């Protein structure tokens, strides 16, 4: 990226002034090094987002931003329905509500190292992974409807978890306003056999050890200390979310002209929030969020069962569950006034600061845990939301390392089998149904997650709390 296009706001914030069709400026939060390494497309896509009707304040990109479908991945933008604001299926993404949850285990590193191989096998055979993977759960029409309306709360009601889990999930495990009838039969058929599965791509389940603590007080409040073992699960709404995104992108592209919307990029297909298409998408998208929350809840149950075979007395409470690809109606202070806006976060994490009314009681005084996924060969991080983030980017932060090259480029540079062996020599056991999938997700294909997290911290989006490294990775 040409840095000269931007005005330096701070060492970790860069402003793209509004020009041409842009209604608001663009802002990228990143170190100068990360900004220089970003694809030029990130700047172009940010400018296109800034040109959409009803956008508020600015279009934002997080430090892990990279080129996506329409919106940059790592993009954040808010729209006001009262000012003709739009909702964009491309601004949410195909994997609706893809996200991360982290579980405590009460175990220490030595406990897991004693059974590392056996635990890896137990997890691999318990949790289906890979393209088109299916599980043992089959949903009939009634159960599908209930799942799409109820999310993780539905899963807990079926015995896959406990009430305490729901207190540690955004929206308490159930996104209100979901409309299962707005989801097509085709999308539902795709999901019928996929509940409780990881999927493919960058989805994973990792057994991780806490290696470093940066903020002792917050780490203690979150239950984190060096040497402890945690489990992180990264996946989303599987085939159902992808089908919703595909269908509504087509529908929005066809109807945009009817509403007088001039699309700077067809991939930014959108509709007015208050239009019939916009409202139907919101209902379907919220059902997709519930699908992802239910899916991660079932995988949590399967993970607990796998651990219990080796550690019968282990207790695995949930630290937190956050989603990445969403659009939510939220109230934010904008130009000194409280306004309700639809915040798109595509490859970005909500990061509520202390005192926010939407936080669970356990985090009211501290702020929200912000879970940043790494790669199977590097580190993941846990951060905490800050009050400053409200003004920086509608209480948002990065979501992961962010790709530095395409999957196709990665497969030309790495071989899955060799990568698996290399990681095993470093003490990281990888299990996956696909060597190609491992190569596509090679750690070297991603940005330096440490640099990304430092940028988020220094920009005031969220504050570093702890660093975790993988011991076992079940890769989709």
Short mmCIF file of C-alpha atoms in Angstrom, two decimals:
data_model
loop_
_atom_site.label_atom_id
_atom_site.label_comp_id
_atom_site.label_asym_id
_atom_site.label_seq_id
_atom_site.Cartn_x
_atom_site.Cartn_y
_atom_site.Cartn_z
CA UNK A 1 0.00 0.00 0.00
CA UNK A 2 1.21 3.48 -0.83
CA UNK A 3 1.45 5.23 2.55
CA UNK A 4 1.50 8.60 0.81
CA UNK A 5 -2.23 8.23 0.12
CA UNK A 6 -2.92 8.54 3.86
CA UNK A 7 -2.70 11.24 6.49
CA UNK A 8 -0.89 10.01 9.61
CA UNK A 9 -3.23 10.47 12.60
CA UNK A 10 -0.95 8.63 15.05
CA UNK A 11 1.77 5.99 14.65
CA UNK A 12 -1.05 3.41 14.49
CA UNK A 13 -3.89 5.25 12.74
CA UNK A 14 -4.04 6.46 9.11
CA UNK A 15 -6.73 8.58 7.48
CA UNK A 16 -7.83 8.36 3.86
CA UNK A 17 -9.57 11.72 3.23
CA UNK A 18 -13.00 11.66 1.64
CA UNK A 19 -12.69 12.24 -2.11
CA UNK A 20 -14.69 11.45 -5.21
CA UNK A 21 -17.82 9.48 -4.29
CA UNK A 22 -16.70 8.92 -0.68
CA UNK A 23 -19.23 10.29 1.82
CA UNK A 24 -16.91 9.88 4.82
CA UNK A 25 -13.16 9.28 5.24
CA UNK A 26 -11.52 5.89 5.61
CA UNK A 27 -9.36 5.03 8.61
CA UNK A 28 -6.89 2.15 8.87
CA UNK A 29 -5.48 1.16 12.26
CA UNK A 30 -2.03 -0.37 11.75
CA UNK A 31 1.66 0.21 12.19
CA UNK A 32 3.39 1.79 9.22
CA UNK A 33 4.98 -1.57 8.45
CA UNK A 34 1.63 -3.40 8.38
CA UNK A 35 0.09 -0.62 6.28
CA UNK A 36 2.90 -0.79 3.71
CA UNK A 37 2.43 -4.56 3.41
CA UNK A 38 -1.34 -4.36 2.87
CA UNK A 39 -2.70 -4.96 -0.60
CA UNK A 40 -3.70 -1.78 -2.47
CA UNK A 41 -7.13 -3.37 -2.76
CA UNK A 42 -7.75 -2.76 0.95
CA UNK A 43 -7.59 1.00 0.35
CA UNK A 44 -9.79 0.75 -2.74
CA UNK A 45 -12.38 -1.33 -0.96
CA UNK A 46 -12.38 0.98 2.05
CA UNK A 47 -13.03 3.95 -0.25
CA UNK A 48 -15.90 2.04 -1.89
CA UNK A 49 -17.47 1.26 1.48
CA UNK A 50 -17.16 4.94 2.42
CA UNK A 51 -19.30 5.77 -0.64
CA UNK A 52 -22.34 3.72 0.45
CA UNK A 53 -25.55 5.56 1.48
CA UNK A 54 -26.11 6.34 5.13
CA UNK A 55 -22.62 5.51 6.34
CA UNK A 56 -21.72 7.15 9.65
CA UNK A 57 -18.41 8.72 10.79
CA UNK A 58 -15.92 6.71 8.70
CA UNK A 59 -15.16 3.35 7.11
CA UNK A 60 -12.60 1.50 9.24
CA UNK A 61 -10.06 -1.25 8.65
CA UNK A 62 -8.41 -3.23 11.47
CA UNK A 63 -4.67 -4.09 11.61
CA UNK A 64 -5.31 -7.57 10.16
CA UNK A 65 -7.20 -6.20 7.15
CA UNK A 66 -6.82 -7.82 3.77
CA UNK A 67 -8.67 -7.91 0.48
CA UNK A 68 -12.12 -9.50 0.74
CA UNK A 69 -15.37 -9.82 -1.18
CA UNK A 70 -16.58 -6.21 -1.51
CA UNK A 71 -15.67 -5.12 2.01
CA UNK A 72 -12.10 -5.66 3.17
CA UNK A 73 -11.84 -8.50 5.67
CA UNK A 74 -11.10 -6.65 8.88
CA UNK A 75 -13.58 -3.95 7.86
CA UNK A 76 -16.02 -2.07 10.12
CA UNK A 77 -18.76 0.32 9.00
CA UNK A 78 -21.96 1.64 10.58
CA UNK A 79 -25.11 2.78 8.79
CA UNK A 80 -28.07 4.81 10.02
CA UNK A 81 -31.48 3.59 8.79
CA UNK A 82 -32.96 7.05 9.39
CA UNK A 83 -30.51 8.51 6.87
CA UNK A 84 -31.13 5.96 4.14
CA UNK A 85 -28.47 3.61 5.45
CA UNK A 86 -27.94 0.23 3.84
CA UNK A 87 -27.21 -3.29 4.88
CA UNK A 88 -24.78 -5.28 2.76
CA UNK A 89 -24.49 -9.06 2.59
CA UNK A 90 -20.91 -8.52 1.38
CA UNK A 91 -20.27 -6.44 4.50
CA UNK A 92 -21.10 -9.43 6.68
CA UNK A 93 -19.45 -12.10 4.57
CA UNK A 94 -20.30 -15.64 3.56
CA UNK A 95 -19.41 -17.33 6.85
CA UNK A 96 -22.00 -15.52 8.94
CA UNK A 97 -21.03 -15.27 12.62
CA UNK A 98 -17.77 -17.15 12.18
CA UNK A 99 -16.14 -16.64 15.55
CA UNK A 100 -14.01 -17.93 18.40
CA UNK A 101 -14.76 -19.31 21.83
CA UNK A 102 -12.23 -20.23 24.49
CA UNK A 103 -12.69 -22.80 27.26
CA UNK A 104 -10.82 -23.23 30.53
CA UNK A 105 -9.66 -26.76 31.37
CA UNK A 106 -8.13 -26.52 34.85
CA UNK A 107 -5.19 -28.48 33.42
CA UNK A 108 -1.54 -27.52 33.22
CA UNK A 109 0.88 -28.08 30.35
CA UNK A 110 2.43 -31.21 31.91
CA UNK A 111 -1.02 -32.86 32.17
CA UNK A 112 -1.59 -32.56 28.42
CA UNK A 113 1.97 -33.40 27.34
CA UNK A 114 1.60 -36.78 29.14
CA UNK A 115 -1.26 -37.75 26.79
CA UNK A 116 -0.76 -35.37 23.90
CA UNK A 117 -0.98 -37.95 21.09
CA UNK A 118 -4.00 -39.69 22.56
CA UNK A 119 -5.82 -36.42 23.20
CA UNK A 120 -5.16 -35.28 19.62
CA UNK A 121 -6.69 -38.53 18.32
CA UNK A 122 -9.70 -38.28 20.64
CA UNK A 123 -10.44 -34.75 19.48
CA UNK A 124 -9.88 -35.54 15.80
CA UNK A 125 -12.29 -38.47 15.84
CA UNK A 126 -14.88 -36.67 17.98
CA UNK A 127 -15.23 -33.48 15.96
CA UNK A 128 -15.85 -33.81 12.20
CA UNK A 129 -13.65 -31.49 10.12
CA UNK A 130 -13.05 -30.77 6.46
CA UNK A 131 -14.95 -29.72 3.36
CA UNK A 132 -18.57 -30.89 3.48
CA UNK A 133 -18.04 -32.73 6.75
CA UNK A 134 -21.17 -34.02 8.45
CA UNK A 135 -21.87 -35.11 11.99
CA UNK A 136 -24.11 -37.52 13.85
CA UNK A 137 -26.83 -34.92 14.40
CA UNK A 138 -29.70 -34.78 11.91
CA UNK A 139 -32.22 -31.95 12.14
CA UNK A 140 -35.77 -32.30 10.86
CA UNK A 141 -37.74 -29.23 9.76
CA UNK A 142 -39.06 -28.42 13.22
CA UNK A 143 -35.66 -28.77 14.84
CA UNK A 144 -34.05 -26.65 12.12
CA UNK A 145 -36.58 -23.88 12.76
CA UNK A 146 -36.02 -24.05 16.51
CA UNK A 147 -32.23 -24.03 16.09
CA UNK A 148 -32.31 -20.97 13.81
CA UNK A 149 -34.54 -19.14 16.29
CA UNK A 150 -32.76 -20.27 19.44
CA UNK A 151 -29.01 -20.49 18.75
CA UNK A 152 -26.83 -21.78 21.59
CA UNK A 153 -29.84 -21.55 23.92
CA UNK A 154 -31.54 -24.21 21.76
CA UNK A 155 -28.39 -26.37 21.92
CA UNK A 156 -28.20 -26.11 25.71
CA UNK A 157 -31.88 -27.05 25.88
CA UNK A 158 -31.01 -30.21 23.94
CA UNK A 159 -28.35 -31.12 26.50
CA UNK A 160 -25.28 -29.81 24.69
CA UNK A 161 -24.02 -27.52 27.43
CA UNK A 162 -25.23 -25.74 30.52
CA UNK A 163 -26.96 -22.50 31.46
CA UNK A 164 -23.66 -21.02 32.68
CA UNK A 165 -22.33 -21.23 29.11
CA UNK A 166 -25.01 -18.83 27.90
CA UNK A 167 -23.82 -16.10 30.26
CA UNK A 168 -20.45 -16.10 28.47
CA UNK A 169 -21.72 -15.77 24.89
CA UNK A 170 -22.61 -12.59 23.02
CA UNK A 171 -26.37 -12.00 23.06
CA UNK A 172 -26.49 -14.65 25.80
CA UNK A 173 -26.34 -17.29 23.10
CA UNK A 174 -29.42 -16.24 21.11
CA UNK A 175 -29.64 -13.45 18.54
CA UNK A 176 -33.05 -11.81 18.85
CA UNK A 177 -35.02 -11.02 15.71
CA UNK A 178 -33.99 -14.10 13.74
CA UNK A 179 -36.42 -15.10 11.01
CA UNK A 180 -36.04 -18.80 10.12
CA UNK A 181 -38.68 -18.39 7.39
CA UNK A 182 -36.36 -15.95 5.58
CA UNK A 183 -33.79 -18.76 5.17
CA UNK A 184 -34.26 -20.75 1.97
CA UNK A 185 -35.00 -24.46 1.93
CA UNK A 186 -31.74 -24.99 0.06
CA UNK A 187 -29.75 -23.32 2.85
CA UNK A 188 -31.52 -25.45 5.43
CA UNK A 189 -30.84 -28.64 3.45
CA UNK A 190 -27.13 -27.78 3.33
CA UNK A 191 -27.09 -27.48 7.13
CA UNK A 192 -29.23 -30.48 8.01
CA UNK A 193 -26.26 -32.80 8.67
CA UNK A 194 -23.57 -30.21 9.48
CA UNK A 195 -24.30 -29.27 13.08
CA UNK A 196 -21.34 -29.93 15.35
CA UNK A 197 -18.75 -29.81 12.56
CA UNK A 198 -15.72 -27.55 12.13
CA UNK A 199 -15.75 -27.17 8.36
CA UNK A 200 -12.66 -26.31 6.36
CA UNK A 201 -10.44 -23.31 5.55
CA UNK A 202 -9.12 -21.44 8.54
CA UNK A 203 -11.44 -23.16 11.02
CA UNK A 204 -9.81 -25.07 13.85
CA UNK A 205 -9.90 -26.40 17.36
CA UNK A 206 -6.72 -25.79 19.32
CA UNK A 207 -5.44 -26.98 22.68
CA UNK A 208 -3.30 -24.08 23.82
CA UNK A 209 -1.00 -23.19 26.69
CA UNK A 210 -0.80 -19.72 28.21
CA UNK A 211 2.77 -18.58 27.64
CA UNK A 212 2.76 -14.93 28.68
CA UNK A 213 0.64 -12.50 30.65
CA UNK A 214 0.80 -8.75 29.91
CA UNK A 215 -1.89 -7.48 32.27
CA UNK A 216 -1.86 -9.48 35.51
CA UNK A 217 -5.02 -7.96 37.00
CA UNK A 218 -7.19 -8.54 33.93
CA UNK A 219 -5.63 -11.97 33.32
CA UNK A 220 -6.54 -12.98 36.86
CA UNK A 221 -10.09 -11.76 36.33
CA UNK A 222 -10.29 -13.81 33.11
CA UNK A 223 -8.76 -16.89 34.82
CA UNK A 224 -5.49 -16.87 32.87
CA UNK A 225 -2.00 -17.65 34.13
CA UNK A 226 1.16 -19.07 32.48
CA UNK A 227 1.25 -22.83 31.94
CA UNK A 228 -2.52 -23.26 32.00
CA UNK A 229 -4.27 -25.15 29.21
CA UNK A 230 -7.13 -23.58 27.26
CA UNK A 231 -9.14 -24.79 24.27
CA UNK A 232 -10.16 -22.43 21.48
CA UNK A 233 -12.73 -23.26 18.80
CA UNK A 234 -12.94 -21.23 15.58
CA UNK A 235 -15.82 -21.94 13.19
CA UNK A 236 -19.10 -20.49 11.95
CA UNK A 237 -22.45 -21.16 10.32
CA UNK A 238 -21.17 -23.69 7.78
CA UNK A 239 -23.20 -24.29 4.62
CA UNK A 240 -26.26 -22.41 5.83
CA UNK A 241 -24.43 -19.11 6.32
CA UNK A 242 -22.69 -19.45 2.97
CA UNK A 243 -25.96 -20.09 1.18
CA UNK A 244 -27.68 -17.10 2.84
CA UNK A 245 -24.80 -14.86 1.75
CA UNK A 246 -24.83 -16.20 -1.81
CA UNK A 247 -28.57 -15.80 -2.29
CA UNK A 248 -28.89 -12.32 -0.80
CA UNK A 249 -25.86 -10.95 -2.64
CA UNK A 250 -27.59 -11.87 -5.89
CA UNK A 251 -30.91 -10.46 -4.73
CA UNK A 252 -29.36 -7.19 -3.49
CA UNK A 253 -27.38 -6.73 -6.70
CA UNK A 254 -30.62 -7.04 -8.71
CA UNK A 255 -32.62 -4.63 -6.55
CA UNK A 256 -30.00 -1.95 -5.78
CA UNK A 257 -30.97 0.10 -8.84
CA UNK A 258 -34.63 0.13 -7.76
CA UNK A 259 -33.59 2.03 -4.66
CA UNK A 260 -31.36 4.44 -6.53
CA UNK A 261 -28.18 2.90 -5.17
CA UNK A 262 -25.17 3.22 -7.44
CA UNK A 263 -22.80 0.40 -6.50
CA UNK A 264 -19.11 1.32 -6.70
CA UNK A 265 -18.45 -2.43 -6.83
CA UNK A 266 -21.03 -5.16 -7.58
CA UNK A 267 -19.57 -7.13 -4.66
CA UNK A 268 -20.85 -4.35 -2.38
CA UNK A 269 -24.43 -5.31 -3.21
CA UNK A 270 -26.70 -3.83 -0.56
CA UNK A 271 -30.24 -2.71 0.16
CA UNK A 272 -31.78 0.01 2.32
CA UNK A 273 -32.11 -1.27 5.87
CA UNK A 274 -35.84 -0.53 5.92
CA UNK A 275 -36.56 -2.11 2.51
CA UNK A 276 -38.26 -5.53 2.20
CA UNK A 277 -35.01 -7.08 0.90
CA UNK A 278 -32.99 -5.46 3.68
CA UNK A 279 -35.38 -6.59 6.40
CA UNK A 280 -35.56 -10.13 5.03
CA UNK A 281 -31.75 -10.33 4.92
CA UNK A 282 -31.49 -9.06 8.51
CA UNK A 283 -33.89 -11.82 9.64
CA UNK A 284 -31.98 -14.49 7.69
CA UNK A 285 -28.58 -13.18 8.80
CA UNK A 286 -29.65 -13.26 12.45
CA UNK A 287 -30.79 -16.86 11.94
CA UNK A 288 -27.32 -17.53 10.52
CA UNK A 289 -25.78 -16.03 13.66
CA UNK A 290 -27.86 -18.42 15.76
CA UNK A 291 -26.73 -21.33 13.59
CA UNK A 292 -23.08 -20.47 14.29
CA UNK A 293 -23.70 -20.05 18.03
CA UNK A 294 -25.47 -23.43 18.15
CA UNK A 295 -22.70 -25.06 16.13
CA UNK A 296 -19.92 -23.83 18.45
CA UNK A 297 -22.02 -24.91 21.44
CA UNK A 298 -22.35 -28.47 20.11
CA UNK A 299 -18.63 -28.64 19.31
CA UNK A 300 -17.97 -27.48 22.87
CA UNK A 301 -20.03 -30.41 24.14
CA UNK A 302 -18.11 -32.86 21.92
CA UNK A 303 -14.81 -31.37 23.12
CA UNK A 304 -15.79 -31.79 26.75
CA UNK A 305 -16.70 -35.43 26.06
CA UNK A 306 -13.32 -36.06 24.39
CA UNK A 307 -11.41 -34.51 27.30
CA UNK A 308 -13.48 -36.48 29.83
CA UNK A 309 -12.28 -39.79 28.36
CA UNK A 310 -8.74 -38.90 29.46
CA UNK A 311 -9.48 -36.49 32.30
CA UNK A 312 -12.71 -37.74 33.95
CA UNK A 313 -12.75 -35.03 36.60
CA UNK A 314 -11.97 -32.09 34.36
CA UNK A 315 -14.32 -29.10 34.36
CA UNK A 316 -14.34 -26.94 31.22
CA UNK A 317 -16.24 -23.68 31.74
CA UNK A 318 -16.46 -21.15 28.97
CA UNK A 319 -14.34 -17.98 29.10
CA UNK A 320 -16.20 -16.24 26.27
CA UNK A 321 -17.59 -16.58 22.73
CA UNK A 322 -17.28 -13.76 20.17
CA UNK A 323 -18.46 -13.60 16.57
CA UNK A 324 -16.66 -11.91 13.67
CA UNK A 325 -18.92 -11.67 10.62
CA UNK A 326 -22.06 -9.89 11.76
CA UNK A 327 -24.19 -6.79 11.45
CA UNK A 328 -25.79 -5.67 14.70
CA UNK A 329 -28.08 -2.79 15.69
CA UNK A 330 -26.15 -0.99 18.42
CA UNK A 331 -26.25 2.37 20.16
CA UNK A 332 -23.08 4.44 19.99
CA UNK A 333 -22.08 7.97 20.91
CA UNK A 334 -21.58 9.79 17.61
CA UNK A 335 -20.75 13.50 17.53
CA UNK A 336 -21.85 13.80 21.15
CA UNK A 337 -25.25 12.11 20.72
CA UNK A 338 -26.48 8.55 21.20
CA UNK A 339 -27.52 7.00 17.87
CA UNK A 340 -28.76 3.55 16.89
CA UNK A 341 -26.74 2.29 13.94
CA UNK A 342 -26.22 -1.00 12.12
CA UNK A 343 -22.57 -1.93 12.65
CA UNK A 344 -21.07 -4.26 10.05
CA UNK A 345 -18.05 -6.17 11.32
CA UNK A 346 -16.53 -8.36 8.63
CA UNK A 347 -13.52 -10.16 10.05
CA UNK A 348 -13.61 -7.89 13.07
CA UNK A 349 -14.43 -8.49 16.72
CA UNK A 350 -16.75 -6.50 18.94
CA UNK A 351 -14.65 -5.17 21.83
CA UNK A 352 -16.85 -3.59 24.50
CA UNK A 353 -15.09 -1.58 27.18
CA UNK A 354 -15.75 -1.71 30.95
CA UNK A 355 -19.15 -0.46 32.06
CA UNK A 356 -20.92 -1.24 28.79
CA UNK A 357 -24.52 -2.35 29.51
CA UNK A 358 -24.34 -5.29 27.07
CA UNK A 359 -21.51 -6.98 28.96
CA UNK A 360 -22.18 -10.08 31.08
CA UNK A 361 -21.98 -9.27 34.82
CA UNK A 362 -18.65 -11.11 35.11
CA UNK A 363 -17.00 -8.58 32.77
CA UNK A 364 -18.85 -5.36 33.58
CA UNK A 365 -16.01 -3.90 35.60
CA UNK A 366 -13.23 -5.23 33.35
CA UNK A 367 -14.33 -5.16 29.74
CA UNK A 368 -15.05 -7.85 27.19
CA UNK A 369 -12.57 -10.63 26.43
CA UNK A 370 -11.38 -10.15 22.83
CA UNK A 371 -10.23 -13.48 21.39
CA UNK A 372 -7.67 -13.19 18.58
CA UNK A 373 -7.00 -16.39 16.65
CA UNK A 374 -3.51 -17.05 15.37
CA UNK A 375 -2.29 -19.84 13.12
CA UNK A 376 -1.47 -23.44 13.96
CA UNK A 377 2.24 -22.57 14.21
CA UNK A 378 2.21 -19.18 15.91
CA UNK A 379 0.27 -17.68 18.79
CA UNK A 380 -3.22 -16.58 19.70
CA UNK A 381 -3.96 -13.67 22.02
CA UNK A 382 -6.59 -12.63 24.50
CA UNK A 383 -7.21 -8.90 24.78
CA UNK A 384 -9.75 -6.82 26.65
CA UNK A 385 -12.07 -4.15 25.27
CA UNK A 386 -11.40 -0.50 26.12
CA UNK A 387 -13.65 2.53 26.56
CA UNK A 388 -11.57 4.35 23.92
CA UNK A 389 -12.58 1.81 21.29
CA UNK A 390 -16.11 3.27 21.31
CA UNK A 391 -14.78 6.38 19.59
CA UNK A 392 -12.10 4.61 17.55
CA UNK A 393 -14.28 2.16 15.59
CA UNK A 394 -17.64 1.53 17.26
CA UNK A 395 -16.01 -0.72 19.90
CA UNK A 396 -14.29 -3.02 17.41
CA UNK A 397 -10.90 -4.73 17.16
CA UNK A 398 -9.05 -7.14 14.87
CA UNK A 399 -10.04 -10.82 14.74
CA UNK A 400 -6.89 -12.71 13.82
CA UNK A 401 -3.55 -12.51 12.07
CA UNK A 402 -4.99 -11.74 8.63
CA UNK A 403 -3.82 -13.41 5.45
CA UNK A 404 -0.62 -12.19 3.81
CA UNK A 405 -1.05 -14.32 0.68
CA UNK A 406 -3.80 -16.27 -1.07
CA UNK A 407 -4.49 -19.94 -0.46
CA UNK A 408 -3.34 -20.70 -4.00
CA UNK A 409 -0.01 -18.95 -3.37
CA UNK A 410 0.38 -20.85 -0.10
CA UNK A 411 -0.06 -24.27 -1.75
CA UNK A 412 2.69 -23.39 -4.22
CA UNK A 413 5.05 -22.62 -1.35
CA UNK A 414 4.26 -25.30 1.24
CA UNK A 415 3.35 -29.00 1.37
CA UNK A 416 0.90 -30.14 4.05
CA UNK A 417 2.74 -33.30 5.04
CA UNK A 418 6.07 -31.51 5.45
CA UNK A 419 4.41 -28.73 7.41
CA UNK A 420 2.73 -31.23 9.71
CA UNK A 421 6.09 -32.91 10.41
CA UNK A 422 7.82 -29.60 10.98
CA UNK A 423 5.21 -28.52 13.52
CA UNK A 424 5.36 -31.91 15.28
CA UNK A 425 9.09 -31.38 15.80
CA UNK A 426 8.18 -28.12 17.54
CA UNK A 427 5.75 -29.96 19.81
CA UNK A 428 2.56 -29.00 17.94
CA UNK A 429 0.43 -31.95 16.81
CA UNK A 430 -1.78 -31.21 13.79
CA UNK A 431 -4.65 -33.46 12.74
CA UNK A 432 -6.57 -32.72 9.55
CA UNK A 433 -8.41 -34.67 6.84
CA UNK A 434 -6.59 -32.61 4.19
CA UNK A 435 -2.87 -32.02 3.63
CA UNK A 436 -3.83 -29.41 1.05
CA UNK A 437 -5.89 -27.65 3.70
CA UNK A 438 -2.84 -27.56 6.00
CA UNK A 439 -0.72 -26.04 3.22
CA UNK A 440 -3.39 -23.42 2.47
CA UNK A 441 -3.32 -22.37 6.12
CA UNK A 442 0.46 -22.42 6.55
CA UNK A 443 1.56 -20.06 9.32
CA UNK A 444 3.79 -18.27 6.81
CA UNK A 445 0.74 -17.37 4.73
CA UNK A 446 -0.42 -15.04 7.49
CA UNK A 447 0.77 -11.73 8.87
CA UNK A 448 2.79 -11.54 12.08
CA UNK A 449 -0.02 -11.87 14.61
CA UNK A 450 2.17 -10.29 17.30
CA UNK A 451 2.51 -7.15 15.19
CA UNK A 452 -1.22 -7.10 14.47
CA UNK A 453 -2.09 -7.38 18.16
CA UNK A 454 0.46 -4.73 19.13
CA UNK A 455 -1.12 -2.37 16.60
CA UNK A 456 -4.59 -3.00 18.04
CA UNK A 457 -3.23 -2.35 21.52
CA UNK A 458 -1.33 0.81 20.60
CA UNK A 459 -4.26 2.15 18.57
CA UNK A 460 -6.51 1.82 21.62
CA UNK A 461 -8.87 -0.72 20.03
CA UNK A 462 -8.25 -3.35 22.73
CA UNK A 463 -5.53 -4.02 25.31
CA UNK A 464 -3.26 -7.11 25.38
CA UNK A 465 -3.86 -9.50 28.27
CA UNK A 466 -2.26 -12.87 27.45
CA UNK A 467 -0.52 -14.89 24.75
CA UNK A 468 -1.24 -18.57 24.02
CA UNK A 469 0.62 -21.14 21.89
CA UNK A 470 -0.85 -24.30 20.37
CA UNK A 471 -0.03 -27.85 21.50
CA UNK A 472 -2.71 -29.60 19.42
CA UNK A 473 -4.52 -28.29 16.35
CA UNK A 474 -7.50 -29.98 14.72
CA UNK A 475 -7.60 -28.28 11.33
CA UNK A 476 -10.57 -28.08 9.05
#
